[in-house]
Phi, psi and omega in degrees: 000133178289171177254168175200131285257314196303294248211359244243307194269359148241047172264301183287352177257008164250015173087017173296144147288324174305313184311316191280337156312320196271324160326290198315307189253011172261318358129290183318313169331283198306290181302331171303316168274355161285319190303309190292336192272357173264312191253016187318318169292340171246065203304345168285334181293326156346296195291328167307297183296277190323001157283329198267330194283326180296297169351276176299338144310318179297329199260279204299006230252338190261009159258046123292128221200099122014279222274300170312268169205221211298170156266352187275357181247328168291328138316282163334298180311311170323302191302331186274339191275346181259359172266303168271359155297328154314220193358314154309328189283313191276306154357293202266353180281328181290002189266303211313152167232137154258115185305275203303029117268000175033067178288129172252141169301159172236154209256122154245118151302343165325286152326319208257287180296320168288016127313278185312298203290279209313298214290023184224340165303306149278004156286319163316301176314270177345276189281018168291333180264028186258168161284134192306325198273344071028277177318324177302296230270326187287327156358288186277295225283315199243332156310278167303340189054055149265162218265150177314310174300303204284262178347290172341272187356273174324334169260358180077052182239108182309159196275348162290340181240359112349279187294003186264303182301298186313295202309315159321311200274338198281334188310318183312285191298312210284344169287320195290344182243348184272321151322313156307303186318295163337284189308000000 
C-alpha cells in the first residue's frame, strides 16, 4: 500500500515502513530546521537527533491525536523536545570526568548557554499566563524538581493548594496552546 497524506499515521501503527518513509519526505524538511536552528553548530549531532526524532515518531505514533491538532505540530514538538534533550546530552557528556585519564571536565559555554536562552524562552512562553506566585511554584516543582510540599512550604502556600494551584495552572497553559492551535 502506498502511504499517503490520508493513511501515512495508520501505516505507522500498524508497523508499515511506508507510513514512516513518507514522514522522511513530506516532513523531513520542516524537522530538519527545527533541529538545525538548535544544533547548527554540530552537524553529526544534527544528523543524530534526527535519527532519534523518526524513531520516536515510529515507537510514540499511538500519542498522536487527530483531534488535538495537526501531525506537523506534533512532529515539531517531537523535534524540538528531542534536540533539546540533545543538548542536554552533550552538555553532560562535556561535564564528564574520567577516573583512569584523570580527565579535568570540560565546559563548552557554548552549549550551556544556548541550553539555558531556548529552555528559559520557552519555559517563560509557557508560564506567562500564570500568576507570579503559581509561575513561582511550577518553577521549583518542575524545573528545580522540588518536592511539592517543600515548594509549598517555601512560598506559605498549604499542600492541598499546592495541588490545586498545579491542577489550575496546568489547565491555564494547556487552554493557552489550545488557542494558539485554532488561531
Amino acid at each position: 500500500m502506498k502511504a499517503n497524506e490520508n493513511n501515512f499515521v495508520d501505516l505507522i501503527r500498524q508497523g508499515r515502513e511506508e507510513g514512516i518513509r513518507y514522514v522522511i519526505e513530506t516532513y523531513g524538511g520542516l524537522l530538519k530546521s527545527i533541529v538545525g536552528k538548535r544544533l547548527s553548530p554540530w552537524p553529526d549531532r544534527a544528523e543524530e537527533c534526527m535519527n532519534d526524532i523518526f524513531l520516536g515518531i515510529w515507537r510514540n505514533i499511538d500519542s498522536f491525536d487527530e483531534t488535538r491538532g495537526s501531525f506537523a505540530c506534533w512532529a515539531a514538538g517531537v523535534a524540538r523536545l528531542e534536540a533539546i534533550d540533545m543538548l542536554r546530552r552533550m552538555k553532560r557528556q562535556l561535564q564528564t570526568v574520567s577516573l583512569e585519564e584523570v580527565e579535568i571536565p570540560l565546559e563548552d559555554p557554548a552549549i550551556e548557554e544556548l541550553v539555558k536562552q531556548e529552555f528559559s524562552k520557552e519555559t517563560e512562553e509557557i508560564l506567562a499566563c500564570l500568576q507570579p506566585k503559581d509561575r513561582e511554584l511550577f518553577r521549583r516543582i518542575f524545573l528545580e524538581e522540588e518536592e511539592p510540599e517543600a515548594a509549598g512550604h517555601a512560598l506559605g502556600i498549604s499542600r492541598d493548594n499546592v495541588y490545586v494551584r498545579l491542577f489550575r495552572g496546568k489547565r491555564k497553559i494547556r487552554r493557552k496552546f489550545q488557542e494558539r492551535k485554532r488561531a
